[in-house]
PDB file of C-alpha atoms in Angstrom:
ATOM      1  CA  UNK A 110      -7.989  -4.862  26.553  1.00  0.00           C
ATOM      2  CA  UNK A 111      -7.835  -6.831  23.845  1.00  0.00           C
ATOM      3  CA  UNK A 112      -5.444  -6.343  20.899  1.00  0.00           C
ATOM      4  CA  UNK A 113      -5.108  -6.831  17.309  1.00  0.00           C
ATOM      5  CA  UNK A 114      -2.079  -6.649  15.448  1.00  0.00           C
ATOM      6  CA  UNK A 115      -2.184  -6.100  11.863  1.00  0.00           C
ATOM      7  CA  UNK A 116       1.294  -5.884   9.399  1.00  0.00           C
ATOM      8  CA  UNK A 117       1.878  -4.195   7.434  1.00  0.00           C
ATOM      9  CA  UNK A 118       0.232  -1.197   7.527  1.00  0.00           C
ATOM     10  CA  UNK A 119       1.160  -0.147   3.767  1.00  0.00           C
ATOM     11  CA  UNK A 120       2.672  -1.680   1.148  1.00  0.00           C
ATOM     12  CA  UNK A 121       3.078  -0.805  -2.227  1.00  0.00           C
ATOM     13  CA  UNK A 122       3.764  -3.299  -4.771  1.00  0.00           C
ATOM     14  CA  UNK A 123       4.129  -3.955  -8.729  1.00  0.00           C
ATOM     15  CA  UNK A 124       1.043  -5.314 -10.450  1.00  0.00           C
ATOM     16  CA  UNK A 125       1.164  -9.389 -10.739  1.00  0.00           C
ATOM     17  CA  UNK A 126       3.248 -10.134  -7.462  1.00  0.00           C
ATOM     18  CA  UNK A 127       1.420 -11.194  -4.079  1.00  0.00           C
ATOM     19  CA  UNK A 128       1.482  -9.460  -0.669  1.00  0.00           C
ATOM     20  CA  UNK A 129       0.768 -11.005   2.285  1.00  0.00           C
ATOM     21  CA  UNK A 130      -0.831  -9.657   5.477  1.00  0.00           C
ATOM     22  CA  UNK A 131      -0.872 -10.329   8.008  1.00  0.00           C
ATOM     23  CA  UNK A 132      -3.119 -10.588  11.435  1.00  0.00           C
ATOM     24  CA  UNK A 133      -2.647 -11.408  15.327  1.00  0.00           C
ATOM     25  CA  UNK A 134      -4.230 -11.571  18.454  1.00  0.00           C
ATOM     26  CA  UNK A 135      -1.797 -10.762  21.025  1.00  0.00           C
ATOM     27  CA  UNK A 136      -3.407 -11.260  24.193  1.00  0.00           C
ATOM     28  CA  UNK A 137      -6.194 -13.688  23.384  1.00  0.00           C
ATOM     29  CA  UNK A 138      -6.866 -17.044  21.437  1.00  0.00           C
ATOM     30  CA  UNK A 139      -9.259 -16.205  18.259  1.00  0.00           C
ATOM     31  CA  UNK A 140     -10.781 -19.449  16.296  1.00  0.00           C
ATOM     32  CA  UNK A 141     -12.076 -17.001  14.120  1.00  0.00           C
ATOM     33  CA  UNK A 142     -10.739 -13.604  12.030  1.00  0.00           C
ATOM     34  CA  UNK A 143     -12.397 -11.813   9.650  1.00  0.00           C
ATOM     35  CA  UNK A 144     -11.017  -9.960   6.481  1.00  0.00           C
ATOM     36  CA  UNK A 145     -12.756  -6.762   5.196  1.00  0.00           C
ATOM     37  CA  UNK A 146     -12.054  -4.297   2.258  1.00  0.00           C
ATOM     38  CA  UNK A 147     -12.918  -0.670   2.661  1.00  0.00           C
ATOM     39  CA  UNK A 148     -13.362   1.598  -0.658  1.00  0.00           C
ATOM     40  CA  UNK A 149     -12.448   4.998  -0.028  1.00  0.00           C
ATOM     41  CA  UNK A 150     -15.347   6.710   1.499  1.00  0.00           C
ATOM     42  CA  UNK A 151     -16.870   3.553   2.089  1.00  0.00           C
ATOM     43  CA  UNK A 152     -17.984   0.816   4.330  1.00  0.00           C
ATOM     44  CA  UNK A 153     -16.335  -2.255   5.262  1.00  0.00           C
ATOM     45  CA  UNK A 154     -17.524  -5.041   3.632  1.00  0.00           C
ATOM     46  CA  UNK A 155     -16.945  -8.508   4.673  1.00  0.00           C
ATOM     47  CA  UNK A 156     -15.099 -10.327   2.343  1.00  0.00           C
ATOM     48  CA  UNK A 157     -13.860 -14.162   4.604  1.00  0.00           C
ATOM     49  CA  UNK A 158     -14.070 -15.535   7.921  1.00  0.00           C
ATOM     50  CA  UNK A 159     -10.908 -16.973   8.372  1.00  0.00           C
ATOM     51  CA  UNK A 160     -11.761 -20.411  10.863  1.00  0.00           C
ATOM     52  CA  UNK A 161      -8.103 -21.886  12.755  1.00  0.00           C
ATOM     53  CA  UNK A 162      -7.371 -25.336  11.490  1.00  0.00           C
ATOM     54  CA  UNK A 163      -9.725 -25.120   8.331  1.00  0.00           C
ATOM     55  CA  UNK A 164     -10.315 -23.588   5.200  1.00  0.00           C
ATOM     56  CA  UNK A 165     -11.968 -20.085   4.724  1.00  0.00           C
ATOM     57  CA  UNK A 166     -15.176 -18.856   4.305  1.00  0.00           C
ATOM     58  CA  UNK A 167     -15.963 -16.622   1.218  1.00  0.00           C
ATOM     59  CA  UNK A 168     -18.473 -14.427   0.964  1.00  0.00           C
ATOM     60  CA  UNK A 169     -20.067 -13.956  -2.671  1.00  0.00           C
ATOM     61  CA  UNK A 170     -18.072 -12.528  -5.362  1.00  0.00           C
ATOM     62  CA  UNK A 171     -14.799 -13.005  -3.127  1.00  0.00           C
ATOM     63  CA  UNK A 172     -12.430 -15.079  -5.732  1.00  0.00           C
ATOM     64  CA  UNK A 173     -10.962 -17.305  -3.083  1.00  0.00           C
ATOM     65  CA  UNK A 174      -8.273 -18.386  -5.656  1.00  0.00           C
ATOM     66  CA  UNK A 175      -6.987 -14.401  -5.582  1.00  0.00           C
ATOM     67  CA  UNK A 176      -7.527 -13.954  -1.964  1.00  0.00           C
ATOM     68  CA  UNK A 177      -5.707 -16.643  -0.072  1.00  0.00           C
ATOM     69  CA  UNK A 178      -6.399 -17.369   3.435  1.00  0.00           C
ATOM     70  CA  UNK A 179      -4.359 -18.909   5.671  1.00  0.00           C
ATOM     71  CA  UNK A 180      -5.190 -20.171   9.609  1.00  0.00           C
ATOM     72  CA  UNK A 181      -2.706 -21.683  11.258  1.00  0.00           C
ATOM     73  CA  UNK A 182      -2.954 -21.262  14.455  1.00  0.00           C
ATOM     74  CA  UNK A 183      -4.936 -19.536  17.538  1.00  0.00           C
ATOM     75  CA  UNK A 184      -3.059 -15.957  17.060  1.00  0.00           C
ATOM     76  CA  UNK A 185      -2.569 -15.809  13.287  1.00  0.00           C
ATOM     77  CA  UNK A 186      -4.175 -15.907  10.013  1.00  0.00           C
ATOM     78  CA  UNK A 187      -2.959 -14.728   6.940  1.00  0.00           C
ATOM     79  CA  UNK A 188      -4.492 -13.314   4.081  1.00  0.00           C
ATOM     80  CA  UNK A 189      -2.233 -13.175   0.840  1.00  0.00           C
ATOM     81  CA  UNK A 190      -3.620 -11.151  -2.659  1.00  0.00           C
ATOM     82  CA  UNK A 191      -2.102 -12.999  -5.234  1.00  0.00           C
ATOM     83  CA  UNK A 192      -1.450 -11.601  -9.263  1.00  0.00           C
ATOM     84  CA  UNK A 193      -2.165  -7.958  -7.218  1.00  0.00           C
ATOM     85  CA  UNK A 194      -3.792  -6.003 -10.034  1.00  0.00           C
ATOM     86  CA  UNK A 195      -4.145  -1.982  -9.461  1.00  0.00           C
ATOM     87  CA  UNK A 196      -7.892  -2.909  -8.661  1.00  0.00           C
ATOM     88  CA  UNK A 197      -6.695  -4.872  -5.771  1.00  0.00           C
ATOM     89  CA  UNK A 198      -5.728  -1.586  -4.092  1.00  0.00           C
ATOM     90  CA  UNK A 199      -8.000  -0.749  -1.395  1.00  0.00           C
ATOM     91  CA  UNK A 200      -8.069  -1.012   2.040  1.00  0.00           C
ATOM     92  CA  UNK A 201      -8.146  -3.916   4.131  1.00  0.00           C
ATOM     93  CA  UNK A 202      -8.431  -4.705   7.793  1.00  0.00           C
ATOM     94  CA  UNK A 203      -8.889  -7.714  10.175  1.00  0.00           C
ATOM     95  CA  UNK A 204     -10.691  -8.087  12.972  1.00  0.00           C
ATOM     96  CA  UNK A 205     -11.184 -11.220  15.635  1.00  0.00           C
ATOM     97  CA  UNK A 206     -12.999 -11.893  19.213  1.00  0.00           C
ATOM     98  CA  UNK A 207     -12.387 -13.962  21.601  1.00  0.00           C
ATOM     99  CA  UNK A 208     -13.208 -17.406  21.176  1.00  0.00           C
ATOM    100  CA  UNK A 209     -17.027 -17.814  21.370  1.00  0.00           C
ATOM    101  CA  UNK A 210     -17.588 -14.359  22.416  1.00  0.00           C
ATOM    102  CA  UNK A 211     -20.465 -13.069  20.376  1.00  0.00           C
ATOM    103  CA  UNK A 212     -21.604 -11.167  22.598  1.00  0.00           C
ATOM    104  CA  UNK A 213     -18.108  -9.307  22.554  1.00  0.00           C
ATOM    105  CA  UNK A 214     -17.289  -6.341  19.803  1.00  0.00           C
ATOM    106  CA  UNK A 215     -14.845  -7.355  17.409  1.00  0.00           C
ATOM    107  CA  UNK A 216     -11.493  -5.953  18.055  1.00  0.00           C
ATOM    108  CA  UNK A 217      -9.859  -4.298  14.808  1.00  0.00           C
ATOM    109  CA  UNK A 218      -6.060  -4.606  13.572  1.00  0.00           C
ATOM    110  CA  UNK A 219      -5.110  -0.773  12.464  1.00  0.00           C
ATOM    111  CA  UNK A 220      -5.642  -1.957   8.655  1.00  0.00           C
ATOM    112  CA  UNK A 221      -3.140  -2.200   5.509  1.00  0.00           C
ATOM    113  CA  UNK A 222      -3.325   0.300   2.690  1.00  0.00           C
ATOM    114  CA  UNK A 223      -2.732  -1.355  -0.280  1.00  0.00           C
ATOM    115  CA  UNK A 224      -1.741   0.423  -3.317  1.00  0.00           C
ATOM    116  CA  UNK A 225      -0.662  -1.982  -6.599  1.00  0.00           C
ATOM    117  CA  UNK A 226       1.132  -0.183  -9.176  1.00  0.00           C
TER     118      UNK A 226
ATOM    119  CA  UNK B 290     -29.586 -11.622   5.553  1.00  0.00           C
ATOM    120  CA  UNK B 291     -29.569  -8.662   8.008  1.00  0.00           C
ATOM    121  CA  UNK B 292     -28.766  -5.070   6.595  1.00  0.00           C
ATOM    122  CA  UNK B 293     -28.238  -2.037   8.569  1.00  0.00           C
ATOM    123  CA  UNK B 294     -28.987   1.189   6.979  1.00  0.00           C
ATOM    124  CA  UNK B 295     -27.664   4.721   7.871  1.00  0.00           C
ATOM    125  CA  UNK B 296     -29.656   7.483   6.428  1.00  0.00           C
ATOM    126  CA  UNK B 297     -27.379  10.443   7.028  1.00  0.00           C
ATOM    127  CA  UNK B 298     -24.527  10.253   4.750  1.00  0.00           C
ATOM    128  CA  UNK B 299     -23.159  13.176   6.600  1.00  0.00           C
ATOM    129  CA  UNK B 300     -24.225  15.411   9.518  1.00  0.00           C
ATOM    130  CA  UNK B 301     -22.853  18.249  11.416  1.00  0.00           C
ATOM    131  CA  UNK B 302     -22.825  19.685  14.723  1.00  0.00           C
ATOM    132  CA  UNK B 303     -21.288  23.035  16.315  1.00  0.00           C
ATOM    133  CA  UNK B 304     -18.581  22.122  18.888  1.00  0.00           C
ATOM    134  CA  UNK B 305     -20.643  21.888  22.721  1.00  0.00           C
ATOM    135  CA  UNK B 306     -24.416  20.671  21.126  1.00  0.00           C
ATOM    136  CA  UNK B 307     -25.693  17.612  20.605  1.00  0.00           C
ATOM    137  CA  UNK B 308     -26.327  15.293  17.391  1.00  0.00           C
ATOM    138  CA  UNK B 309     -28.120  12.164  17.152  1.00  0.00           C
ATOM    139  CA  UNK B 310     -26.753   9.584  14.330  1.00  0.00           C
ATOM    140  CA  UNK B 311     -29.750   7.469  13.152  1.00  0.00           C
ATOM    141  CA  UNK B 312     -29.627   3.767  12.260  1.00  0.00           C
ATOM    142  CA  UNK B 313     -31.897   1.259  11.094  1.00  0.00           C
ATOM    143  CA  UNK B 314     -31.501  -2.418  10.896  1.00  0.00           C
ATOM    144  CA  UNK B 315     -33.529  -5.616   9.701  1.00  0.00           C
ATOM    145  CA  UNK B 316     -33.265  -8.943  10.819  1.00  0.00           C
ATOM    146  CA  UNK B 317     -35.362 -12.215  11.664  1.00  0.00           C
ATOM    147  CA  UNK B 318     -33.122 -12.934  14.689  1.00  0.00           C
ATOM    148  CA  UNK B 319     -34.506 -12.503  18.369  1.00  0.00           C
ATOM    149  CA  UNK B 320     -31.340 -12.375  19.830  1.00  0.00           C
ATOM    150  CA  UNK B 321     -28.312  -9.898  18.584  1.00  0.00           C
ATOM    151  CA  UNK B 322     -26.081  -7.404  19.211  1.00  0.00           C
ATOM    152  CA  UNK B 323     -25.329  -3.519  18.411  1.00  0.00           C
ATOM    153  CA  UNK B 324     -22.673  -1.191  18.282  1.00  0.00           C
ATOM    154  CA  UNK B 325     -21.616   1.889  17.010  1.00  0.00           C
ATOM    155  CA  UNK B 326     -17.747   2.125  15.649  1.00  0.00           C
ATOM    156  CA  UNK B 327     -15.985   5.260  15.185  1.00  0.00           C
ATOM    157  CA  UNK B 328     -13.735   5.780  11.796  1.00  0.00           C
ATOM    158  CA  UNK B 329     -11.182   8.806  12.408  1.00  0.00           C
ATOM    159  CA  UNK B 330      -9.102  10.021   9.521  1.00  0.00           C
ATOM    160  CA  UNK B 331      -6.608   7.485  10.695  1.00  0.00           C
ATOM    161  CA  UNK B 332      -8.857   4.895   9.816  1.00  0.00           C
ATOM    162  CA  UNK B 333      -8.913   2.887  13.127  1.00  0.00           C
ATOM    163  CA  UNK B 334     -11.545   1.406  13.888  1.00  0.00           C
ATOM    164  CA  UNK B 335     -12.702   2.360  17.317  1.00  0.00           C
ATOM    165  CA  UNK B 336     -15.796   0.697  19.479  1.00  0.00           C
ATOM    166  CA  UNK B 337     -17.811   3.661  20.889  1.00  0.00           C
ATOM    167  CA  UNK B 338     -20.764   1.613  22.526  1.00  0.00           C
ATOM    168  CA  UNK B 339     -22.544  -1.501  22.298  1.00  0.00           C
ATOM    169  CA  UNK B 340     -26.323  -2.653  23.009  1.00  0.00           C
ATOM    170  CA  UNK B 341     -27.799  -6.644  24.001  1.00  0.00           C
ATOM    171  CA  UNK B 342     -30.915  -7.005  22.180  1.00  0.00           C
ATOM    172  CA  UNK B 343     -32.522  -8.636  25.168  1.00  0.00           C
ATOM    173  CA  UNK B 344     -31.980  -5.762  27.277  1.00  0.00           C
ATOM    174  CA  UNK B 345     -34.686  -3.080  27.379  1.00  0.00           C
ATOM    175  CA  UNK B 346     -32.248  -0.666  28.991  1.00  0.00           C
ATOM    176  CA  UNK B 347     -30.655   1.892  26.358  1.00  0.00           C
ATOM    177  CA  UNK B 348     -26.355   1.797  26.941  1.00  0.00           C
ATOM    178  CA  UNK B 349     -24.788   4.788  28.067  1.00  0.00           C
ATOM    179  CA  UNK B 350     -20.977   5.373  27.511  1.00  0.00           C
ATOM    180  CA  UNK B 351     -19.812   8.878  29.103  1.00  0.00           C
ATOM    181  CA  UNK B 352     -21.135  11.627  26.411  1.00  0.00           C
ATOM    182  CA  UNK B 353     -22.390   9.082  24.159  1.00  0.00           C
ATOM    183  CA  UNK B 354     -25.905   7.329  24.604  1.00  0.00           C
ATOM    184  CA  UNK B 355     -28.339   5.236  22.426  1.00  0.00           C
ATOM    185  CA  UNK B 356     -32.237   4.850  21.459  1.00  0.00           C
ATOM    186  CA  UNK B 357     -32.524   1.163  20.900  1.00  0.00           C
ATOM    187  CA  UNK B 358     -36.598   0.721  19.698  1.00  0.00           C
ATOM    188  CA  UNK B 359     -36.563  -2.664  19.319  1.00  0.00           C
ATOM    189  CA  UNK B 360     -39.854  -3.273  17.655  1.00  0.00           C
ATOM    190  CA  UNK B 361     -39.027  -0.514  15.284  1.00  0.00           C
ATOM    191  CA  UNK B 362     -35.147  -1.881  14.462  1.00  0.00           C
ATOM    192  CA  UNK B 363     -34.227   1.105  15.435  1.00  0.00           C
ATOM    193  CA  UNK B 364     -31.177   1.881  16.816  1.00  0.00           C
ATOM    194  CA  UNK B 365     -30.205   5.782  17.309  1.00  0.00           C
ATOM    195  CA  UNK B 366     -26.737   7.588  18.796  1.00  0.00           C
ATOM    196  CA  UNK B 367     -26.713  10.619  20.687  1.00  0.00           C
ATOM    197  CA  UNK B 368     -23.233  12.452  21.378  1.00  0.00           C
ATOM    198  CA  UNK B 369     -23.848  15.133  23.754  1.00  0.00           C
ATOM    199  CA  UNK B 370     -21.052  18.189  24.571  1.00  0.00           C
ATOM    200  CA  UNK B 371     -19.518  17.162  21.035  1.00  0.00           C
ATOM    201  CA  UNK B 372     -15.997  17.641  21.411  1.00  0.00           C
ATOM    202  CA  UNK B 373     -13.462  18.594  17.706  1.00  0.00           C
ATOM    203  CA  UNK B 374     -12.225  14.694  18.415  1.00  0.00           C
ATOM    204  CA  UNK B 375     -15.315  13.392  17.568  1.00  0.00           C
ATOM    205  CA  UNK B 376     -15.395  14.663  14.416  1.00  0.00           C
ATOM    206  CA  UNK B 377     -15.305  11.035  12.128  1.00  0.00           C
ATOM    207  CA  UNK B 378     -17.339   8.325  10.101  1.00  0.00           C
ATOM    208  CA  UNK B 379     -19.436   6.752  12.518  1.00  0.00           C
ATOM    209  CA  UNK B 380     -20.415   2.911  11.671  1.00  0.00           C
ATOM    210  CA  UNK B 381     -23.693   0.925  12.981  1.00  0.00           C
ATOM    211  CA  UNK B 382     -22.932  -2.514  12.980  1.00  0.00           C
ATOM    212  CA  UNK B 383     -25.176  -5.398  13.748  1.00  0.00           C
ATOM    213  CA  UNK B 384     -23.751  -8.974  15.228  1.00  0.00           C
ATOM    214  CA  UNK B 385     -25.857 -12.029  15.516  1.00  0.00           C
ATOM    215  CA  UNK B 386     -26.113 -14.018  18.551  1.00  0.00           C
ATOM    216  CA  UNK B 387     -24.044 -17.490  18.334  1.00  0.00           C
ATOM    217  CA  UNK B 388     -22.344 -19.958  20.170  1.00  0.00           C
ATOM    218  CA  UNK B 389     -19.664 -19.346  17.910  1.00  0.00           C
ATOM    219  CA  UNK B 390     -18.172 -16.125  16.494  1.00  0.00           C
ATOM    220  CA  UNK B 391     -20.008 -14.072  13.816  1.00  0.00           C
ATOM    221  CA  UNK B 392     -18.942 -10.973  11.863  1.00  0.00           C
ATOM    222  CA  UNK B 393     -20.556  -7.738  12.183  1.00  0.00           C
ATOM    223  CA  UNK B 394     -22.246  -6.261   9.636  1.00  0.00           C
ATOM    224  CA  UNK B 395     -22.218  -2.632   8.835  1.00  0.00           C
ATOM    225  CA  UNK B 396     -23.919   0.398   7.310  1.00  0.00           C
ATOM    226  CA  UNK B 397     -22.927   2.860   4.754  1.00  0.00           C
ATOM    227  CA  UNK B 398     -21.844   5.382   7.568  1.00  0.00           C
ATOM    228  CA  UNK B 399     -22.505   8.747   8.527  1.00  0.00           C
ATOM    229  CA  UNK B 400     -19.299  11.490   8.506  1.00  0.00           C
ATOM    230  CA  UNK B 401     -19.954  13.510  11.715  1.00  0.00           C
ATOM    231  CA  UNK B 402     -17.906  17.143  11.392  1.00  0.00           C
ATOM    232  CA  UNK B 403     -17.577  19.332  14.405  1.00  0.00           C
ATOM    233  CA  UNK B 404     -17.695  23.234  13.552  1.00  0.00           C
ATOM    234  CA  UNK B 405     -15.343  24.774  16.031  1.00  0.00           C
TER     235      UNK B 405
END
């Protein structure tokens, strides 16, 4: 089946420095990722669709400036929280399909736990 | 914009019974697709089973089965023989129909607990 690799799966880091995570397909080609944040005791909510070759969609109230996505190829994207503040922490997971599968679930990465100190 | 909405923050059910997890959704789109994910303590998000809006016939997976009502956006899960491992958040999640990809969209979530 298919697979999603996510990395890391916690990280702890100092408020003001960025941490990057990051997300792969491993057995299948995804031209599209998405990135979502989940509260505790809460629902994932949708916060980019990361598109391979261009730049990222944000959905409202996402500060794409704080949230950098990156695309770069058919297995990867990236998505890097810059100036982490301890509201940052939260937890945040990616998830892909195979290209122009909609009719496919998504396939989840195992999520990273962020905690900013 | 299409919302799903789960009613039962949380819901029980003794270990052998059955529980149904309701889920409502709204959306202009003809064409779409549903699923229910499963949330264990581990946080992983797991695909338990997945309906076609075109297709009339509700999807059966093992022990777990749906009530799609179309005309009613409804869109119901029935675990039957619950088992202690499915004690977890359960997520309905709504996907439009493209050529391209789309992201799901979920509900709030309903945390299932299994009394032993």
């Amino acid at each position: 089946g298919a697979v999603v690799s996510q990395h890391p799966s916690r990280v702890i880091c100092k408020s003001g420095t960025s941490v990057k995570i990051e997300c792969r397909s491993l057995d299948f080609q995804a031209t599209t990722m998405f990135w979502y944040r989940q509260f505790p005791k809460q629902s994932l909510m949708l916060m980019a669709t990361s598109n391979e070759g261009s730049k990222a969609t944000y959905e409202q109230g996402v500060e794409k400036d704080k949230f950098l996505i990156n695309h770069a190829s058919l297995t990867l994207s990236t998505l890097t929280v810059t100036s982490a503040h301890p509201e940052d922490s939260s937890f945040y997971i990616c998830s892909a399909s195979k290209q122009g599968a909609s009719d496919s679930p998504l396939h989840f990465g195992n999520g990273t736990r962020l905690t900013v100190t | 914009a299409q919302t799903v909405t789960q009613s039962q923050p949380e819901m029980s059910v003794q270990e052998a019974e059955t529980v149904t997890l309701s889920c409502t959704y709204d959306t202009s789109e003809s064409d779409y697709y549903l699923f229910w994910y499963k949330q264990p303590p581990s946080r992983q998000m797991i695909l338990v089973i997945r309906q076609e809006a075109y297709k009339q016939q509700n999807a059966t997976e093992n022990r777990f089965s749906v009530n799609f009502q179309k005309a009613a956006k409804s869109f119901s899960l029935k675990i039957s023989d619950s088992q202690l491992g499915d004690a977890a958040m359960y997520f309905c999640a709504y996907r439009r129909a493209y050529s391209g990809n789309t992201p799901l969209v979920f509900g709030k979530g309903t945390r299932l607990s299994v009394i032993a």
